[in-house]
Amino acid sequence: MSDLPASISIKEEGPREGFQIEKKAIPTEQKIRLVDALSDTGLDYIQVTSFVHLEKVPGMADAEAVVAGMTPRPGVRYAGLWLNQRGLERAIATGRLYLEGKLTLYASDAFLKKNQNRTPDQQLAAQPELIRMYQAHGIPVRTGFVTAAFGCNFEGDVEPSRVVDLVAQMRSVARDMGEDLSLIGLGDTMAWATPERIRRVVGMVRDANPDVELSLHLHDTRGLGLANAYAGLQMGVRHFDAAVAGLGGCPFAAHAGAAGNICTEDFVLMCEEMGVATGVDLEKLIDCARLAEEIVGHPLPGKVKAGGSLSALRRRLS
Amino acid sequence: MSDLPASISIKEEGPREGFQIEKKAIPTEQKIRLVDALSDTGLDYIQVTSFVHLEKVPGMADAEAVVAGMTPRPGVRYAGLWLNQRGLERAIATGRLYLEGKLTLYASDAFLKKNQNRTPDQQLAAQPELIRMYQAHGIPVRTGFVTAAFGCNFEGDVEPSRVVDLVAQMRSVARDMGEDLSLIGLGDTMAWATPERIRRVVGMVRDANPDVELSLHLHDTRGLGLANAYAGLQMGVRHFDAAVAGLGGCPFAAHAGAAGNICTEDFVLMCEEMGVATGVDLEKLIDCARLAEEIVGHPLPGKVKAGGSLSALRRRLS
């Protein structure tokens, strides 16, 4: 048998990832309803919204209202996403969010150019200012994230050594400013990973950084999300991002471009059935997945919400 | 790195698995069109239809017409499914099908009772007659299959030792009648498998039967299909059943009960990207998946048909 971790931790990104891409407006009270339902599942980290440009992402214009309207549950960290100082300040102003500093580097130069119009050198040079921004607000910087760590639609395959280099650069910049990155996230942003590539990249990053925890952010665009997650578990990864019901992706052809995170409840079922504790009540999470589908009004990719859990079947039989 | 097989072989079951469950009638010429398109992908085994009771499965009433209408390609084995002597005789009468004898035992007593109204003893006692039926037609019996080998909705978990026992029984009955089972298939009929359960059951069956090839028939009802297939590859399994586009399953809630096989093109992408040769032209197979979706007229579960292949992206970039 492989030696899987005894327990893992999941960052739920559904409310943020999912509602952002919906074409129709999702009422604020429906967003709050899903966040509150997720709070009751045992998930201890929920990314609830984005503090981004109101005109560019109109679906997130109610970020403050969502945070103000939710009922925080003790022990749950409610997080937000921001892309600049203005966004961070809006998140701080809510007074209700778990705030953490995060550095992000792109492993694909082409994607970096396309998305941020920066070179790798410019990207690296921008990090100290970001760290200073967090330090000015007393927010520790503990996480580093590598985007497109397994490949890129605009550049092709990404050399694992490039990822190892980027992690070293991030850690060095942070260390120079008195911060210690203790969690390194690897993002399969455009779904280029396979289980073997996960094993290879995770293995190399871990060998070079035995003192940090690793995290995987996996997209399921090509259907390999859970196979990749399993490979991560085999490599001892204990932190995963996921989205309830697979929010953020959609099996409809019309939404073909949408590449959701791995589906939280499908992943929880896989973990729990293999003896990897997630701390999540799967039946309550399945209810959340059905609620998410009801809210967006179209089928979402997760399968367990239709297929049902094995533990429920066992209970019925016993 | 794990030691995956250098190559595998895939039994394409889409045309049979998929069209059977569709509520609307699929025109015979559309079925033929898909079979002919699949013939051109490099797949060398295609299960084209079922010779089952015309009134019970009206969607398969055109079995003979599909077989007569297809254009066989040299090197491709075209197979059918039958459940009794009448079905076998219909398959033989077409004169165009690859005929193989297969024994099937249920690992779940409850499912056996429900489906066939038989006890395990009665099930075993029925095998010699089946072998005699094949022998009377000069058809070798080479395959044994265990249904519900990983768990069952009507019985719960299935002990791996039960699967090992059933394989021993099948092989013994076959041997007594001069037949040698060289391929043992394990079916996750109701999607109870996890990657770790695959490793455990496959490991035990292989240890007890080092002289046979193993095959996996995996349903994706709970989203773990490809993760389970990856675990099978890690255990050295070289034979897999799959269905183009995930035919036989559907992401629509209305089809929630439908549990498709793993999706052929998603599986081929995973294998080829990991250096496991399938002999299949992925781009042509993706075209077949889109054709299958067009034919059934609703979204099918496969993801690569929307997400696209990585090799196509690489070619565009080079």
PDB file of C-alpha atoms in Angstrom, chain A residues 1-2 4 152-157 190-197 199-200 220-224 226-227 230-231 234 251-253 256 266 269-270 273-274 293 299-301 303-310 313-314 317, chain B residues 1-2 4 152-157 190-197 199-200 220-224 226-227 230-231 234 251-253 256 266 269-270 273-274 293 299-301 303-310 313-314 317:
ATOM      1  CA  MET A   1       0.000   0.000   0.000  1.00  0.00           C
ATOM      2  CA  SER A   2       1.124   3.530  -0.497  1.00  0.00           C
ATOM      3  CA  LEU A   4      -0.864   8.399   2.242  1.00  0.00           C
ATOM      4  CA  CYS A 152       0.911  26.384 -20.105  1.00  0.00           C
ATOM      5  CA  ASN A 153      -1.365  26.833 -23.097  1.00  0.00           C
ATOM      6  CA  PHE A 154       0.812  29.721 -24.271  1.00  0.00           C
ATOM      7  CA  GLU A 155       4.211  28.203 -23.673  1.00  0.00           C
ATOM      8  CA  GLY A 156       3.774  24.423 -23.566  1.00  0.00           C
ATOM      9  CA  ASP A 157       5.562  22.161 -21.117  1.00  0.00           C
ATOM     10  CA  MET A 190      -4.296  25.318 -17.385  1.00  0.00           C
ATOM     11  CA  ALA A 191      -4.582  21.592 -16.615  1.00  0.00           C
ATOM     12  CA  TRP A 192      -1.310  20.316 -18.026  1.00  0.00           C
ATOM     13  CA  ALA A 193      -0.538  18.010 -15.128  1.00  0.00           C
ATOM     14  CA  THR A 194      -0.698  14.247 -15.207  1.00  0.00           C
ATOM     15  CA  PRO A 195      -0.244  12.053 -12.146  1.00  0.00           C
ATOM     16  CA  GLU A 196       3.336  11.267 -13.165  1.00  0.00           C
ATOM     17  CA  ARG A 197       4.134  14.964 -13.715  1.00  0.00           C
ATOM     18  CA  ARG A 199       4.960  13.077  -8.762  1.00  0.00           C
ATOM     19  CA  ARG A 200       7.984  14.461 -10.577  1.00  0.00           C
ATOM     20  CA  ASP A 220      -9.992  19.508 -13.975  1.00  0.00           C
ATOM     21  CA  THR A 221     -10.176  20.764 -17.569  1.00  0.00           C
ATOM     22  CA  ARG A 222      -8.952  17.458 -18.971  1.00  0.00           C
ATOM     23  CA  GLY A 223     -10.586  15.214 -16.383  1.00  0.00           C
ATOM     24  CA  LEU A 224      -7.366  14.300 -14.586  1.00  0.00           C
ATOM     25  CA  LEU A 226      -8.612  13.612  -8.982  1.00  0.00           C
ATOM     26  CA  ALA A 227      -5.965  11.334 -10.483  1.00  0.00           C
ATOM     27  CA  TYR A 230      -4.193  11.076  -5.736  1.00  0.00           C
ATOM     28  CA  ALA A 231      -0.637  11.323  -7.061  1.00  0.00           C
ATOM     29  CA  GLN A 234       0.996   9.538  -2.682  1.00  0.00           C
ATOM     30  CA  PRO A 251     -19.858  20.398 -18.387  1.00  0.00           C
ATOM     31  CA  PHE A 252     -21.846  22.434 -20.903  1.00  0.00           C
ATOM     32  CA  ALA A 253     -20.109  22.959 -24.195  1.00  0.00           C
ATOM     33  CA  ALA A 256     -16.092  24.824 -22.390  1.00  0.00           C
ATOM     34  CA  ASP A 266     -15.663  14.073  -4.888  1.00  0.00           C
ATOM     35  CA  LEU A 269     -15.123  11.001  -0.734  1.00  0.00           C
ATOM     36  CA  MET A 270     -11.895   9.720  -2.299  1.00  0.00           C
ATOM     37  CA  GLU A 273     -12.654   6.165   1.654  1.00  0.00           C
ATOM     38  CA  MET A 274      -8.869   5.772   1.607  1.00  0.00           C
ATOM     39  CA  GLU A 293     -26.167  23.778  -8.488  1.00  0.00           C
ATOM     40  CA  PRO A 299     -25.464  21.360 -13.997  1.00  0.00           C
ATOM     41  CA  LEU A 300     -22.105  21.548 -12.257  1.00  0.00           C
ATOM     42  CA  PRO A 301     -19.342  18.993 -12.848  1.00  0.00           C
ATOM     43  CA  LYS A 303     -20.308  13.575  -9.609  1.00  0.00           C
ATOM     44  CA  VAL A 304     -20.894  12.514  -5.999  1.00  0.00           C
ATOM     45  CA  LYS A 305     -23.795  14.976  -5.634  1.00  0.00           C
ATOM     46  CA  ALA A 306     -25.637  12.755  -8.135  1.00  0.00           C
ATOM     47  CA  GLY A 307     -24.003   9.393  -7.430  1.00  0.00           C
ATOM     48  CA  GLY A 308     -24.216   9.713  -3.643  1.00  0.00           C
ATOM     49  CA  SER A 309     -21.714   8.717  -0.982  1.00  0.00           C
ATOM     50  CA  LEU A 310     -20.685   5.187  -0.105  1.00  0.00           C
ATOM     51  CA  LEU A 313     -25.229   3.391   1.192  1.00  0.00           C
ATOM     52  CA  ARG A 314     -23.458   1.490   3.970  1.00  0.00           C
ATOM     53  CA  LEU A 317     -27.562  -1.528   4.388  1.00  0.00           C
TER      54      LEU A 317
ATOM     55  CA  MET B   1       8.845   7.520 -10.617  1.00  0.00           C
ATOM     56  CA  SER B   2       6.401   4.653 -10.715  1.00  0.00           C
ATOM     57  CA  LEU B   4       3.955   2.108 -15.492  1.00  0.00           C
ATOM     58  CA  CYS B 152     -21.958  -3.132  -4.187  1.00  0.00           C
ATOM     59  CA  ASN B 153     -24.896  -0.805  -3.572  1.00  0.00           C
ATOM     60  CA  PHE B 154     -26.930  -3.786  -2.315  1.00  0.00           C
ATOM     61  CA  GLU B 155     -24.303  -5.445  -0.163  1.00  0.00           C
ATOM     62  CA  GLY B 156     -21.704  -2.813   0.700  1.00  0.00           C
ATOM     63  CA  ASP B 157     -17.983  -3.462   0.772  1.00  0.00           C
ATOM     64  CA  MET B 190     -21.310   0.358  -8.980  1.00  0.00           C
ATOM     65  CA  ALA B 191     -18.297   2.644  -8.507  1.00  0.00           C
ATOM     66  CA  TRP B 192     -17.139   1.574  -5.065  1.00  0.00           C
ATOM     67  CA  ALA B 193     -13.453   1.535  -5.934  1.00  0.00           C
ATOM     68  CA  THR B 194     -10.896   4.026  -4.761  1.00  0.00           C
ATOM     69  CA  PRO B 195      -7.298   4.074  -5.961  1.00  0.00           C
ATOM     70  CA  GLU B 196      -6.142   2.348  -2.782  1.00  0.00           C
ATOM     71  CA  ARG B 197      -8.828  -0.339  -3.075  1.00  0.00           C
ATOM     72  CA  ARG B 199      -4.161  -1.369  -5.518  1.00  0.00           C
ATOM     73  CA  ARG B 200      -5.202  -3.791  -2.811  1.00  0.00           C
ATOM     74  CA  ASP B 220     -17.068   6.937 -13.071  1.00  0.00           C
ATOM     75  CA  THR B 221     -20.227   7.431 -11.014  1.00  0.00           C
ATOM     76  CA  ARG B 222     -18.323   9.091  -8.183  1.00  0.00           C
ATOM     77  CA  GLY B 223     -15.690  10.821 -10.302  1.00  0.00           C
ATOM     78  CA  LEU B 224     -12.844   8.502  -9.320  1.00  0.00           C
ATOM     79  CA  LEU B 226      -9.325   8.013 -13.885  1.00  0.00           C
ATOM     80  CA  ALA B 227      -7.728   8.045 -10.432  1.00  0.00           C
ATOM     81  CA  TYR B 230      -4.019   5.403 -12.673  1.00  0.00           C
ATOM     82  CA  ALA B 231      -3.787   3.151  -9.622  1.00  0.00           C
ATOM     83  CA  GLN B 234       0.732   1.692 -11.180  1.00  0.00           C
ATOM     84  CA  PRO B 251     -23.772  14.869 -16.288  1.00  0.00           C
ATOM     85  CA  PHE B 252     -27.448  15.850 -16.361  1.00  0.00           C
ATOM     86  CA  ALA B 253     -29.277  15.387 -13.118  1.00  0.00           C
ATOM     87  CA  ALA B 256     -28.119  10.770 -12.512  1.00  0.00           C
ATOM     88  CA  ASP B 266      -9.553  11.396 -21.301  1.00  0.00           C
ATOM     89  CA  LEU B 269      -4.627  11.593 -22.957  1.00  0.00           C
ATOM     90  CA  MET B 270      -3.568  10.599 -19.445  1.00  0.00           C
ATOM     91  CA  GLU B 273       1.112  12.069 -21.591  1.00  0.00           C
ATOM     92  CA  MET B 274       2.665   9.648 -19.106  1.00  0.00           C
ATOM     93  CA  GLU B 293     -22.246  13.980 -28.344  1.00  0.00           C
ATOM     94  CA  PRO B 299     -23.662  16.788 -23.170  1.00  0.00           C
ATOM     95  CA  LEU B 300     -21.585  13.703 -22.408  1.00  0.00           C
ATOM     96  CA  PRO B 301     -19.183  13.528 -19.453  1.00  0.00           C
ATOM     97  CA  LYS B 303     -13.675  16.550 -20.622  1.00  0.00           C
ATOM     98  CA  VAL B 304     -10.916  16.447 -23.215  1.00  0.00           C
ATOM     99  CA  LYS B 305     -13.441  16.856 -26.054  1.00  0.00           C
ATOM    100  CA  ALA B 306     -14.042  20.364 -24.681  1.00  0.00           C
ATOM    101  CA  GLY B 307     -10.650  21.069 -23.100  1.00  0.00           C
ATOM    102  CA  GLY B 308      -8.625  19.785 -26.059  1.00  0.00           C
ATOM    103  CA  SER B 309      -5.415  17.774 -26.108  1.00  0.00           C
ATOM    104  CA  LEU B 310      -2.017  18.967 -24.961  1.00  0.00           C
ATOM    105  CA  LEU B 313      -1.509  22.896 -28.076  1.00  0.00           C
ATOM    106  CA  ARG B 314       2.154  21.923 -28.381  1.00  0.00           C
ATOM    107  CA  LEU B 317       3.141  26.586 -30.237  1.00  0.00           C
TER     108      LEU B 317
END
